[in-house]
XYZ file of N, CA and C in Angstrom:
858
model
N 34.724 -57.688 10.346
C 33.900 -58.745 9.783
C 33.684 -58.489 8.308
N 33.862 -59.515 7.474
C 33.650 -59.379 6.052
C 32.497 -60.286 5.651
N 31.463 -59.686 5.081
C 30.343 -60.451 4.551
C 30.074 -59.966 3.143
N 29.423 -60.805 2.366
C 29.103 -60.425 1.005
C 28.083 -59.306 1.025
N 28.388 -58.189 0.394
C 27.517 -57.032 0.433
C 26.487 -57.104 -0.689
N 25.224 -57.048 -0.299
C 24.130 -57.010 -1.242
C 23.403 -55.695 -1.068
N 23.005 -55.063 -2.157
C 22.281 -53.806 -2.074
C 20.850 -54.063 -1.652
N 20.160 -53.001 -1.227
C 18.753 -53.132 -0.865
C 17.946 -53.561 -2.077
N 18.309 -53.063 -3.260
C 17.603 -53.458 -4.474
C 17.727 -54.960 -4.709
N 18.895 -55.522 -4.466
C 19.091 -56.964 -4.623
C 18.241 -57.734 -3.625
N 18.148 -57.202 -2.407
C 17.330 -57.852 -1.376
C 15.876 -57.894 -1.799
N 15.374 -56.773 -2.337
C 13.982 -56.715 -2.775
C 13.739 -57.706 -3.910
N 14.699 -57.803 -4.850
C 14.568 -58.748 -5.959
C 14.504 -60.174 -5.443
N 15.331 -60.486 -4.444
C 15.340 -61.825 -3.856
C 13.992 -62.136 -3.212
N 13.417 -61.147 -2.515
C 12.119 -61.327 -1.889
C 11.067 -61.643 -2.933
N 11.107 -60.919 -4.050
C 10.122 -61.123 -5.100
C 10.212 -62.497 -5.724
N 11.425 -62.978 -5.971
C 11.624 -64.302 -6.548
C 11.078 -65.380 -5.617
N 11.408 -65.256 -4.317
C 10.915 -66.233 -3.330
C 9.399 -66.228 -3.285
N 8.818 -65.023 -3.300
C 7.369 -64.914 -3.218
C 6.672 -65.550 -4.402
N 7.222 -65.329 -5.610
C 6.622 -65.872 -6.819
C 6.603 -67.392 -6.801
N 7.707 -68.025 -6.381
C 7.800 -69.485 -6.389
C 6.935 -70.121 -5.314
N 6.909 -69.520 -4.136
C 6.182 -70.129 -3.027
C 4.674 -70.003 -3.178
N 4.216 -68.864 -3.664
C 2.778 -68.634 -3.728
C 2.110 -69.416 -4.854
N 2.887 -70.073 -5.732
C 2.298 -70.880 -6.783
C 2.190 -72.348 -6.378
N 2.551 -72.682 -5.133
C 2.404 -74.054 -4.664
C 0.924 -74.349 -4.405
N 0.546 -75.654 -4.422
C -0.833 -76.052 -4.174
C -1.106 -75.984 -2.674
N -1.900 -74.999 -2.251
C -2.125 -74.754 -0.829
C -3.604 -74.551 -0.545
N -4.047 -75.018 0.625
C -5.431 -74.853 1.042
C -5.617 -73.613 1.903
N -4.526 -73.106 2.484
C -4.567 -71.886 3.290
C -3.175 -71.264 3.221
N -3.124 -69.944 2.975
C -1.810 -69.319 2.890
C -1.881 -67.851 3.294
N -0.787 -67.389 3.865
C -0.591 -65.982 4.178
C 0.780 -65.588 3.621
N 0.811 -64.629 2.726
C 2.058 -64.147 2.139
C 2.070 -62.639 2.247
N 3.159 -62.078 2.761
C 3.165 -60.649 3.027
C 4.546 -60.032 2.885
N 4.556 -58.726 2.660
C 5.744 -57.892 2.711
C 5.561 -56.902 3.854
N 6.589 -56.749 4.677
C 6.494 -55.879 5.854
C 7.671 -54.916 5.891
N 7.371 -53.674 6.252
C 8.414 -52.705 6.577
C 8.220 -52.299 8.031
N 9.282 -52.389 8.834
C 9.212 -52.049 10.254
C 10.414 -51.188 10.635
N 10.210 -50.255 11.543
C 11.303 -49.376 11.957
C 11.272 -49.148 13.464
N 12.474 -49.026 14.064
C 12.596 -48.801 15.501
C 13.806 -47.934 15.795
N 13.816 -47.338 16.975
C 14.961 -46.570 17.467
C 15.580 -47.252 18.680
N 15.229 -48.538 18.916
C 15.641 -49.210 20.151
C 16.264 -50.578 19.913
N 16.904 -50.799 18.762
C 17.498 -52.094 18.447
C 18.942 -52.134 18.930
N 19.151 -52.634 20.142
C 20.497 -52.734 20.698
C 21.342 -53.737 19.916
N 22.647 -53.494 19.879
C 23.555 -54.433 19.234
C 23.431 -55.811 19.869
N 23.406 -56.842 19.021
C 23.272 -58.219 19.475
C 24.380 -59.032 18.821
N 25.376 -59.428 19.599
C 26.560 -60.088 19.048
C 26.349 -61.559 18.742
N 25.205 -62.128 19.106
C 24.926 -63.527 18.777
C 24.236 -63.635 17.422
N 23.185 -62.840 17.204
C 22.410 -62.935 15.966
C 22.760 -61.868 14.947
N 23.429 -60.775 15.359
C 23.758 -59.701 14.437
C 22.650 -58.699 14.241
N 21.535 -58.856 14.946
C 20.445 -57.891 14.873
C 20.798 -56.679 15.732
N 20.384 -55.502 15.312
C 20.676 -54.288 16.061
C 21.758 -53.464 15.385
N 21.827 -52.189 15.742
C 22.811 -51.300 15.146
C 23.468 -50.464 16.226
N 24.589 -49.854 15.856
C 25.343 -49.068 16.825
C 24.534 -47.883 17.338
N 23.702 -47.295 16.475
C 22.862 -46.161 16.874
C 21.530 -46.617 17.448
N 21.222 -47.926 17.361
C 19.962 -48.556 17.774
C 18.808 -48.238 16.826
N 19.072 -47.488 15.761
C 18.064 -47.245 14.726
C 18.150 -48.371 13.704
N 17.030 -49.017 13.432
C 17.038 -50.178 12.546
C 15.749 -50.216 11.730
N 15.894 -50.532 10.441
C 14.743 -50.712 9.558
C 14.772 -52.139 9.032
N 13.617 -52.786 9.052
C 13.507 -54.180 8.632
C 12.590 -54.297 7.432
N 13.071 -54.952 6.378
C 12.258 -55.311 5.232
C 12.098 -56.827 5.266
N 10.851 -57.298 5.251
C 10.581 -58.714 5.489
C 9.619 -59.289 4.462
N 9.970 -60.457 3.927
C 9.034 -61.261 3.147
C 8.706 -62.505 3.967
N 7.410 -62.812 4.084
C 6.979 -63.931 4.924
C 5.908 -64.730 4.197
N 6.036 -66.050 4.244
C 5.042 -66.919 3.625
C 4.726 -68.084 4.561
N 3.425 -68.310 4.754
C 2.949 -69.445 5.539
C 1.877 -70.133 4.710
N 2.128 -71.376 4.284
C 1.178 -72.061 3.429
C 0.894 -73.478 3.891
N -0.387 -73.785 4.057
C -0.825 -75.134 4.440
C -1.137 -75.909 3.156
N -0.588 -77.120 3.039
C -0.805 -77.915 1.833
C -1.254 -79.328 2.195
N -1.237 -80.225 1.213
C -1.819 -81.558 1.427
C -0.975 -82.454 2.316
N 0.266 -82.075 2.596
C 1.103 -82.912 3.464
C 1.476 -82.249 4.787
N 1.217 -80.966 4.926
C 1.546 -80.241 6.158
C 1.562 -78.755 5.901
N 2.699 -78.111 6.128
C 2.812 -76.693 5.781
C 4.271 -76.332 5.555
N 4.466 -75.161 4.945
C 5.794 -74.591 4.774
C 5.763 -73.151 5.261
N 6.697 -72.830 6.160
C 6.854 -71.443 6.621
C 8.213 -70.941 6.150
N 8.213 -69.755 5.529
C 9.447 -69.169 5.018
C 9.486 -67.692 5.387
N 10.640 -67.240 5.865
C 10.790 -65.854 6.292
C 12.166 -65.356 5.859
N 12.206 -64.243 5.136
C 13.464 -63.616 4.741
C 13.433 -62.168 5.174
N 14.439 -61.740 5.955
C 14.469 -60.397 6.499
C 15.799 -59.713 6.196
N 15.711 -58.418 5.904
C 16.891 -57.588 5.705
C 16.870 -56.491 6.764
N 17.901 -56.489 7.658
C 18.013 -55.484 8.709
C 18.966 -54.388 8.217
N 18.503 -53.160 8.223
C 19.267 -52.068 7.641
C 19.465 -50.952 8.659
N 20.705 -50.439 8.738
C 21.012 -49.374 9.679
C 22.490 -49.017 9.623
N 22.936 -48.263 10.608
C 24.335 -47.849 10.676
C 25.115 -48.817 11.554
N 26.085 -49.503 10.983
C 26.918 -50.465 11.713
C 26.074 -51.592 12.321
N 25.274 -52.243 11.477
C 24.450 -53.369 11.927
C 25.368 -54.528 12.330
N 25.132 -55.086 13.529
C 25.911 -56.214 14.006
C 27.319 -55.874 14.444
N 27.600 -54.610 14.699
C 28.945 -54.207 15.127
C 29.272 -54.773 16.511
N 30.564 -55.084 16.725
C 31.049 -55.521 18.032
C 32.247 -54.630 18.380
N 32.004 -53.448 18.950
C 33.092 -52.489 19.191
C 34.232 -53.034 20.034
N 33.937 -53.963 20.952
C 34.967 -54.463 21.858
C 36.078 -55.196 21.113
N 35.792 -55.698 19.911
C 36.836 -56.354 19.109
C 37.069 -55.578 17.804
N 36.677 -54.286 17.826
C 36.892 -53.392 16.680
C 36.211 -53.878 15.404
N 35.061 -54.511 15.556
C 34.257 -54.927 14.414
C 33.248 -53.825 14.134
N 33.356 -53.186 12.965
C 32.498 -52.053 12.655
C 31.149 -52.390 12.086
N 30.852 -53.680 11.881
C 29.548 -54.066 11.374
C 29.379 -53.771 9.897
N 28.121 -53.840 9.428
C 27.783 -53.638 8.028
C 26.590 -52.703 7.916
N 26.224 -52.364 6.683
C 25.053 -51.521 6.464
C 23.763 -52.311 6.632
N 23.848 -53.646 6.586
C 22.664 -54.479 6.733
C 23.077 -55.913 7.051
N 22.094 -56.699 7.467
C 22.273 -58.124 7.712
C 21.071 -58.842 7.135
N 21.291 -59.972 6.492
C 20.212 -60.782 5.957
C 19.988 -61.995 6.859
N 18.721 -62.356 7.038
C 18.388 -63.473 7.914
C 17.220 -64.234 7.302
N 17.318 -65.571 7.262
C 16.264 -66.391 6.663
C 15.896 -67.546 7.580
N 14.616 -67.918 7.546
C 14.104 -69.073 8.288
C 13.281 -69.926 7.332
N 13.498 -71.229 7.340
C 12.680 -72.167 6.574
C 12.191 -73.256 7.533
N 10.875 -73.473 7.567
C 10.294 -74.459 8.469
C 9.278 -75.317 7.722
N 9.645 -76.515 7.300
C 8.661 -77.449 6.744
C 8.080 -78.328 7.862
N 6.806 -78.679 7.713
C 6.141 -79.497 8.725
C 5.321 -80.586 8.045
N 5.355 -81.789 8.610
C 4.651 -82.940 8.064
C 3.542 -83.344 9.029
N 2.292 -83.179 8.617
C 1.136 -83.516 9.439
C 0.935 -85.019 9.480
N 0.947 -85.593 10.673
C 0.728 -87.040 10.793
C -0.703 -87.413 10.435
N -1.654 -86.521 10.693
C -3.039 -86.779 10.302
C -3.169 -86.882 8.795
N -2.514 -85.968 8.071
C -2.644 -85.946 6.613
C -1.904 -87.094 5.950
N -0.719 -87.431 6.429
C 0.074 -88.462 5.739
C -0.346 -89.882 6.118
N -0.989 -90.054 7.291
C -1.404 -91.400 7.704
C -2.897 -91.641 7.535
N -3.683 -90.549 7.438
C -5.127 -90.693 7.364
C -5.756 -91.046 8.693
N -4.996 -90.935 9.771
C -5.466 -91.264 11.116
C -5.621 -89.990 11.933
N -6.697 -89.874 12.682
C -6.923 -88.701 13.509
C -6.011 -88.710 14.745
N -5.386 -87.592 15.005
C -4.565 -87.440 16.209
C -5.201 -86.444 17.179
N -6.507 -86.246 17.049
C -7.225 -85.331 17.923
C -7.330 -85.918 19.321
N -6.964 -85.100 20.307
C -7.073 -85.519 21.706
C -7.233 -84.263 22.559
N -8.433 -84.074 23.126
C -8.691 -82.857 23.893
C -8.530 -81.640 22.997
N -7.743 -80.650 23.420
C -7.540 -79.455 22.588
C -6.561 -79.675 21.434
N -5.858 -80.825 21.425
C -4.884 -81.119 20.366
C -5.622 -81.551 19.101
N -5.364 -80.849 17.995
C -6.032 -81.161 16.737
C -5.146 -81.944 15.772
N -3.810 -81.912 15.967
C -2.904 -82.629 15.077
C -1.522 -82.722 15.712
N -0.742 -83.683 15.250
C 0.657 -83.848 15.659
C 1.499 -83.815 14.387
N 2.607 -83.066 14.414
C 3.421 -82.905 13.217
C 4.889 -83.175 13.502
N 5.577 -83.669 12.478
C 7.037 -83.716 12.488
C 7.519 -82.428 11.845
N 8.488 -81.772 12.469
C 8.859 -80.434 12.034
C 10.372 -80.290 11.984
N 10.839 -79.473 11.068
C 12.256 -79.134 10.982
C 12.369 -77.622 10.826
N 13.490 -77.064 11.251
C 13.691 -75.626 11.101
C 15.155 -75.321 10.851
N 15.411 -74.508 9.838
C 16.752 -74.033 9.556
C 16.771 -72.518 9.532
N 17.799 -71.917 10.124
C 17.970 -70.460 10.113
C 19.372 -70.130 9.616
N 19.489 -69.084 8.808
C 20.767 -68.691 8.230
C 20.864 -67.167 8.212
N 22.015 -66.635 8.647
C 22.251 -65.193 8.617
C 23.529 -64.903 7.849
N 23.606 -63.699 7.268
C 24.853 -63.284 6.636
C 25.887 -62.924 7.705
N 25.424 -62.578 8.896
C 26.285 -62.205 10.016
C 27.128 -63.400 10.465
N 28.434 -63.344 10.217
C 29.357 -64.433 10.555
C 28.864 -65.802 10.061
N 28.025 -65.778 8.997
C 27.455 -67.013 8.458
C 26.802 -67.850 9.557
N 26.177 -67.175 10.487
C 25.490 -67.840 11.591
C 24.360 -68.711 11.049
N 24.270 -69.957 11.500
C 23.177 -70.817 11.085
C 22.798 -71.777 12.202
N 21.524 -72.156 12.208
C 21.029 -73.123 13.175
C 20.149 -74.133 12.445
N 20.015 -75.324 13.023
C 19.176 -76.340 12.428
C 18.662 -77.267 13.529
N 17.519 -77.885 13.253
C 16.941 -78.801 14.228
C 15.690 -79.467 13.693
N 15.225 -80.495 14.411
C 14.016 -81.220 14.036
C 13.343 -81.720 15.302
N 12.019 -81.914 15.214
C 11.311 -82.377 16.398
C 9.844 -82.648 16.136
N 9.048 -82.507 17.190
C 7.610 -82.774 17.158
C 6.865 -81.528 17.601
N 5.772 -81.231 16.880
C 4.983 -80.047 17.214
C 3.506 -80.422 17.315
N 2.799 -79.738 18.183
C 1.374 -79.985 18.393
C 0.564 -78.796 17.903
N -0.535 -79.101 17.206
C -1.503 -78.073 16.824
C -2.685 -78.140 17.774
N -3.190 -76.961 18.135
C -4.301 -76.875 19.081
C -5.477 -76.151 18.437
N -6.679 -76.628 18.744
C -7.894 -75.943 18.316
C -8.265 -74.939 19.404
N -7.975 -73.661 19.156
C -8.199 -72.614 20.145
C -9.126 -71.562 19.541
N -10.242 -71.269 20.181
C -11.154 -70.247 19.657
C -10.426 -68.916 19.452
N -10.713 -68.270 18.328
C -10.121 -66.975 18.041
C -8.809 -67.037 17.277
N -8.311 -68.246 16.979
C -7.031 -68.382 16.278
C -7.177 -69.235 15.022
N -6.585 -68.771 13.930
C -6.471 -69.573 12.724
C -5.389 -70.631 12.883
N -4.354 -70.308 13.680
C -3.241 -71.241 13.870
C -2.706 -71.103 15.290
N -2.543 -72.244 15.972
C -2.030 -72.262 17.336
C -1.164 -73.506 17.455
N 0.144 -73.329 17.426
C 1.072 -74.458 17.357
C 2.234 -74.261 18.319
N 2.680 -75.350 18.937
C 3.830 -75.289 19.832
C 4.512 -76.653 19.858
N 5.857 -76.653 19.888
C 6.569 -77.917 19.888
C 8.011 -77.790 20.336
N 8.692 -78.933 20.387
C 10.078 -79.004 20.847
C 10.935 -79.617 19.747
N 12.101 -78.997 19.486
C 13.023 -79.459 18.466
C 14.418 -79.622 19.059
N 15.270 -80.333 18.334
C 16.695 -80.306 18.658
C 17.254 -78.955 18.197
N 18.442 -78.612 18.697
C 19.038 -77.320 18.319
C 20.549 -77.450 18.200
N 21.057 -77.133 17.007
C 22.487 -77.037 16.753
C 22.744 -75.720 16.028
N 23.910 -75.124 16.253
C 24.223 -73.871 15.568
C 25.721 -73.738 15.365
N 26.087 -72.863 14.406
C 27.510 -72.641 14.132
C 27.739 -71.244 13.581
N 28.985 -70.770 13.696
C 29.484 -69.559 13.054
C 30.629 -69.951 12.135
N 30.899 -69.136 11.140
C 32.105 -69.309 10.341
C 33.139 -68.304 10.855
N 33.796 -68.662 11.948
C 34.753 -67.754 12.588
C 35.959 -68.544 13.087
N 37.040 -67.830 13.309
C 38.204 -68.401 13.963
C 38.020 -68.199 15.462
N 37.925 -69.250 16.269
C 37.683 -69.086 17.712
C 38.671 -68.123 18.363
N 38.124 -67.265 19.230
C 38.872 -66.291 20.031
C 39.334 -65.068 19.230
N 39.327 -65.125 17.906
C 39.795 -63.979 17.122
C 38.685 -63.358 16.286
N 37.650 -64.115 15.952
C 36.527 -63.678 15.117
C 36.973 -63.294 13.713
N 38.073 -63.882 13.232
C 38.432 -63.749 11.827
C 37.478 -64.616 11.014
N 36.927 -64.070 9.915
C 35.910 -64.788 9.152
C 36.495 -65.420 7.901
N 35.593 -66.105 7.175
C 35.958 -66.771 5.922
C 37.107 -67.759 6.127
N 37.018 -68.535 7.194
C 38.052 -69.527 7.485
C 37.850 -70.794 6.663
N 36.660 -70.912 6.062
C 36.361 -72.129 5.324
C 35.892 -73.256 6.213
N 35.724 -72.979 7.498
C 35.281 -74.005 8.433
C 34.272 -73.417 9.395
N 33.170 -74.147 9.598
C 32.159 -73.708 10.543
C 32.493 -74.221 11.930
N 32.537 -73.330 12.905
C 32.813 -73.711 14.291
C 31.512 -73.786 15.063
N 31.337 -74.881 15.753
C 30.083 -75.163 16.431
C 29.889 -74.258 17.639
N 28.720 -73.638 17.685
C 28.309 -72.892 18.871
C 27.560 -73.819 19.825
N 26.481 -74.422 19.313
C 25.623 -75.280 20.135
C 25.529 -76.658 19.495
N 25.551 -77.679 20.344
C 25.541 -79.048 19.844
C 24.597 -79.910 20.681
N 23.637 -80.523 19.984
C 22.658 -81.410 20.628
C 21.956 -80.725 21.794
N 21.480 -79.522 21.538
C 20.694 -78.789 22.530
C 19.205 -78.905 22.173
N 18.327 -78.217 22.918
C 16.892 -78.280 22.682
C 16.354 -76.883 22.358
N 15.199 -76.860 21.695
C 14.518 -75.605 21.374
C 13.012 -75.776 21.519
N 12.364 -74.783 22.105
C 10.903 -74.714 22.162
C 10.455 -73.623 21.202
N 9.481 -73.927 20.355
C 9.014 -73.002 19.318
C 7.499 -72.897 19.366
N 6.966 -71.663 19.234
C 5.525 -71.432 19.242
C 5.155 -70.430 18.155
N 4.080 -70.718 17.418
C 3.566 -69.816 16.387
C 2.058 -69.689 16.544
N 1.581 -68.442 16.688
C 0.154 -68.160 16.823
C -0.265 -67.130 15.778
N -1.399 -67.376 15.117
C -1.981 -66.433 14.157
C -3.453 -66.301 14.502
N -3.882 -65.106 14.870
C -5.265 -64.928 15.309
C -6.220 -64.790 14.128
N -7.476 -65.067 14.399
C -8.530 -64.676 13.476
C -8.724 -63.162 13.603
N -9.390 -62.526 12.633
C -9.654 -61.086 12.769
C -10.398 -60.771 14.065
N -9.965 -59.711 14.735
C -10.570 -59.275 15.999
C -11.349 -57.997 15.725
N -12.675 -58.050 15.880
C -13.526 -56.892 15.607
C -13.790 -56.115 16.892
N -13.405 -54.849 16.883
C -13.664 -53.946 17.998
C -14.383 -52.730 17.430
N -15.657 -52.588 17.821
C -16.505 -51.551 17.246
C -16.539 -51.765 15.733
N -16.186 -50.771 14.946
C -16.201 -50.911 13.490
C -14.817 -51.187 12.917
N -13.837 -51.443 13.812
C -12.458 -51.656 13.366
C -12.080 -53.134 13.486
N -11.129 -53.557 12.647
C -10.701 -54.951 12.630
C -9.194 -55.027 12.867
N -8.782 -55.950 13.750
C -7.381 -56.092 14.141
C -6.935 -57.552 14.002
N -5.615 -57.754 13.984
C -5.015 -59.092 14.009
C -3.884 -59.120 15.019
N -3.673 -60.307 15.597
C -2.599 -60.503 16.563
C -1.775 -61.710 16.143
N -0.446 -61.544 16.105
C 0.464 -62.635 15.767
C 1.524 -62.766 16.853
N 1.995 -64.002 17.062
C 2.987 -64.256 18.103
C 3.935 -65.350 17.622
N 5.240 -65.107 17.799
C 6.252 -66.102 17.444
C 7.328 -66.085 18.520
N 7.720 -67.268 19.002
C 8.740 -67.345 20.054
C 9.593 -68.573 19.878
N 10.890 -68.418 20.127
C 11.803 -69.557 20.212
C 12.661 -69.377 21.461
N 12.811 -70.470 22.199
C 13.640 -70.499 23.412
C 14.524 -71.730 23.301
N 15.839 -71.551 23.419
C 16.723 -72.711 23.260
C 17.874 -72.687 24.252
N 18.366 -73.872 24.576
C 19.552 -73.994 25.407
C 20.783 -73.894 24.518
N 21.949 -73.654 25.122
C 23.184 -73.486 24.357
C 24.320 -74.282 25.000
N 25.421 -74.433 24.244
C 26.611 -75.068 24.793
C 27.038 -76.309 24.040
N 28.087 -76.959 24.566
C 28.683 -78.177 24.000
C 29.389 -77.929 22.671
N 29.596 -76.654 22.323
C 30.268 -76.341 21.072
C 31.693 -75.885 21.299
N 32.282 -75.300 20.256
C 33.676 -74.879 20.300
C 33.847 -73.391 20.581
N 32.736 -72.632 20.483
C 32.833 -71.181 20.629
C 31.771 -70.688 21.599
N 32.131 -70.523 22.863
C 31.255 -69.852 23.818
C 30.018 -70.628 24.237
N 29.279 -70.016 25.153
C 28.037 -70.559 25.687
C 27.195 -69.379 26.138
N 25.890 -69.391 25.790
C 25.075 -68.200 26.014
C 23.841 -68.472 26.857
N 23.894 -69.498 27.695
C 22.775 -69.775 28.583
C 21.515 -70.122 27.799
N 20.366 -69.724 28.320
C 19.102 -69.915 27.628
C 18.857 -68.702 26.741
N 18.798 -68.922 25.427
C 18.523 -67.833 24.495
C 17.014 -67.719 24.284
N 16.525 -66.483 24.329
C 15.084 -66.255 24.164
C 14.849 -65.207 23.092
N 13.894 -65.488 22.214
C 13.451 -64.509 21.228
C 11.936 -64.555 21.143
N 11.297 -63.394 21.305
C 9.841 -63.289 21.242
C 9.484 -62.133 20.311
N 8.553 -62.382 19.411
C 8.047 -61.328 18.519
C 6.521 -61.330 18.566
N 5.933 -60.201 18.916
C 4.479 -60.058 18.927
C 4.087 -58.904 18.011
N 2.912 -59.035 17.393
C 2.417 -57.994 16.496
C 0.936 -57.744 16.765
N 0.550 -56.471 16.797
C -0.851 -56.078 16.841
C -1.084 -55.168 15.645
N -1.976 -55.596 14.742
C -2.153 -54.914 13.462
C -3.591 -54.439 13.270
N -3.722 -53.256 12.707
C -5.020 -52.681 12.371
C -5.224 -52.777 10.868
N -6.342 -53.377 10.449
C -6.639 -53.502 9.035
C -7.196 -52.175 8.519
N -6.471 -51.549 7.618
C -6.879 -50.245 7.081
C -8.142 -50.426 6.239
N -9.193 -49.748 6.628
C -10.456 -49.861 5.902
C -11.097 -51.222 6.009
N -10.707 -52.004 7.016
C -11.275 -53.331 7.201
C -10.733 -54.371 6.252
N -9.655 -54.028 5.509
C -9.061 -54.951 4.546
C -7.740 -55.485 5.072
N -7.561 -56.825 5.009
C -6.320 -57.426 5.487
C -5.165 -57.206 4.516
N -5.445 -56.639 3.334
C -4.372 -56.377 2.371
C -3.394 -55.328 2.882
N -3.885 -54.360 3.615
C -3.049 -53.274 4.125
C -3.256 -53.158 5.630
N -2.164 -53.301 6.395
C -2.259 -53.244 7.847
C -1.166 -52.358 8.431
N -1.549 -51.559 9.407
C -0.610 -50.765 10.192
C -0.629 -51.280 11.618
N 0.518 -51.200 12.287
C 0.504 -51.669 13.663
C 1.829 -51.522 14.357
N 1.949 -52.279 15.444
C 3.167 -52.257 16.254
C 3.685 -53.677 16.406
N 4.991 -53.790 16.456
C 5.686 -55.048 16.679
C 6.608 -54.863 17.874
N 6.705 -55.885 18.709
C 7.634 -55.833 19.839
C 8.519 -57.070 19.792
N 9.841 -56.848 19.842
C 10.798 -57.950 19.829
C 11.626 -57.953 21.101
N 11.794 -59.131 21.656
C 12.552 -59.286 22.902
C 13.625 -60.356 22.708
N 14.882 -60.018 23.032
C 16.006 -60.951 23.010
C 16.609 -61.042 24.409
N 17.094 -62.224 24.746
C 17.840 -62.368 26.002
C 18.804 -63.556 25.885
N 20.047 -63.356 26.324
C 21.018 -64.427 26.423
C 22.153 -63.991 27.345
N 23.083 -64.872 27.600
C 24.215 -64.570 28.478
C 25.509 -64.450 27.672
N 26.517 -63.886 28.337
C 27.879 -63.823 27.793
C 27.930 -63.199 26.403
N 27.334 -62.017 26.275
C 27.296 -61.335 24.990
C 28.523 -60.452 24.805
N 29.148 -60.533 23.627
C 30.267 -59.647 23.320
C 29.818 -58.193 23.202
N 28.513 -57.968 23.015
C 28.014 -56.595 22.960
C 28.242 -55.872 24.280
N 28.323 -56.646 25.373
C 28.565 -56.069 26.696
C 30.016 -56.231 27.130
N 30.873 -56.702 26.223
C 32.256 -56.990 26.585
C 32.402 -58.459 26.940
N 33.629 -58.931 27.030
C 33.868 -60.342 27.359
C 33.527 -60.616 28.822
N 33.341 -61.898 29.136
C 33.115 -62.260 30.525
C 31.670 -62.580 30.820
N 31.385 -62.770 32.093
C 30.064 -63.167 32.556
C 29.137 -61.962 32.553
N 28.102 -61.991 31.735
C 27.132 -60.893 31.699
C 25.821 -61.417 31.138
N 24.815 -60.590 31.188
C 23.519 -60.926 30.606
C 23.117 -59.839 29.624
N 22.586 -60.259 28.490
C 22.126 -59.333 27.454
C 20.611 -59.426 27.348
N 19.942 -58.299 27.300
C 18.508 -58.280 27.023
C 18.186 -57.039 26.213
N 17.229 -57.178 25.346
C 16.830 -56.070 24.484
C 15.348 -56.169 24.205
N 14.641 -55.053 24.374
C 13.235 -54.969 24.020
C 13.039 -53.816 23.054
N 12.582 -54.113 21.851
C 12.490 -53.088 20.812
C 11.070 -52.988 20.268
N 10.402 -51.835 20.452
C 9.107 -51.613 19.812
C 9.306 -51.089 18.388
N 8.545 -51.613 17.454
C 8.597 -51.208 16.047
C 7.266 -50.630 15.619
N 7.299 -49.652 14.737
C 6.141 -49.287 13.950
C 6.239 -50.055 12.637
N 5.114 -50.571 12.145
C 5.194 -51.444 10.981
C 4.012 -51.271 10.037
N 4.275 -51.568 8.768
C 3.255 -51.630 7.743
C 3.379 -52.992 7.060
N 2.260 -53.705 6.934
C 2.255 -55.025 6.303
C 1.309 -55.033 5.114
N 1.832 -55.479 3.970
C 1.025 -55.630 2.758
C 0.888 -57.112 2.467
N -0.356 -57.593 2.410
C -0.624 -58.998 2.143
C -0.790 -59.214 0.659
N -0.011 -60.121 0.101
C -0.025 -60.387 -1.338
C -1.217 -61.265 -1.734
């Protein structure tokens, strides 16, 4: 596999540029952070390119969530670093020293743009939402749009869940995995995705303060030109301790779970892939 090689220094510079531009937008509520996370349990994942041959992986992440006058913008840029990241030994693919992955999610609040209340029971708002994901790994990308619901839930600053369309592609030659073909081959076409994002309010236990975050996407696959992976699942949960009671510096644990079918990481043919990776993490809020 051949991908454009960027140094860690270049990745950090990119994170800084993104952070500077996004945090100067007019926002009523925002969370912007830099995170370093490390694990010894990141199994190779031939669909997303996450994981390493040794299962040791370090993640550098820039994340921004900002609520504005028309809805919100969520942006996430991650650099996965390790030995042979995204390797597929069964086809003699040795992987890379790192993989870059980005998510952009703009959302349009119907309450804000129409001036009409969409409150109904626990539902506080209805939004039109889009999501795009892009990886350096085989130029993997996904895109979709749909409807999302916001809920007023005690103990949470943000509680949102919705359904989107789902399409994805790789830049590969089918059956050979030769890259840079100049043509994107469809993996998934006109499929569905369920997405959930939760951000807790501070949780006070004795004299200590904690935060809990949850992000999940579940999507169907198929109808494309390259393979089919059943129901793909990704779940990320975080439990963070505020050092000295300040949200600027947090230590904690992150748990990531992946599951799909027919993974090249397990060899060709009918199989199931699952991976659960606990991370130690440090988060600095800008």
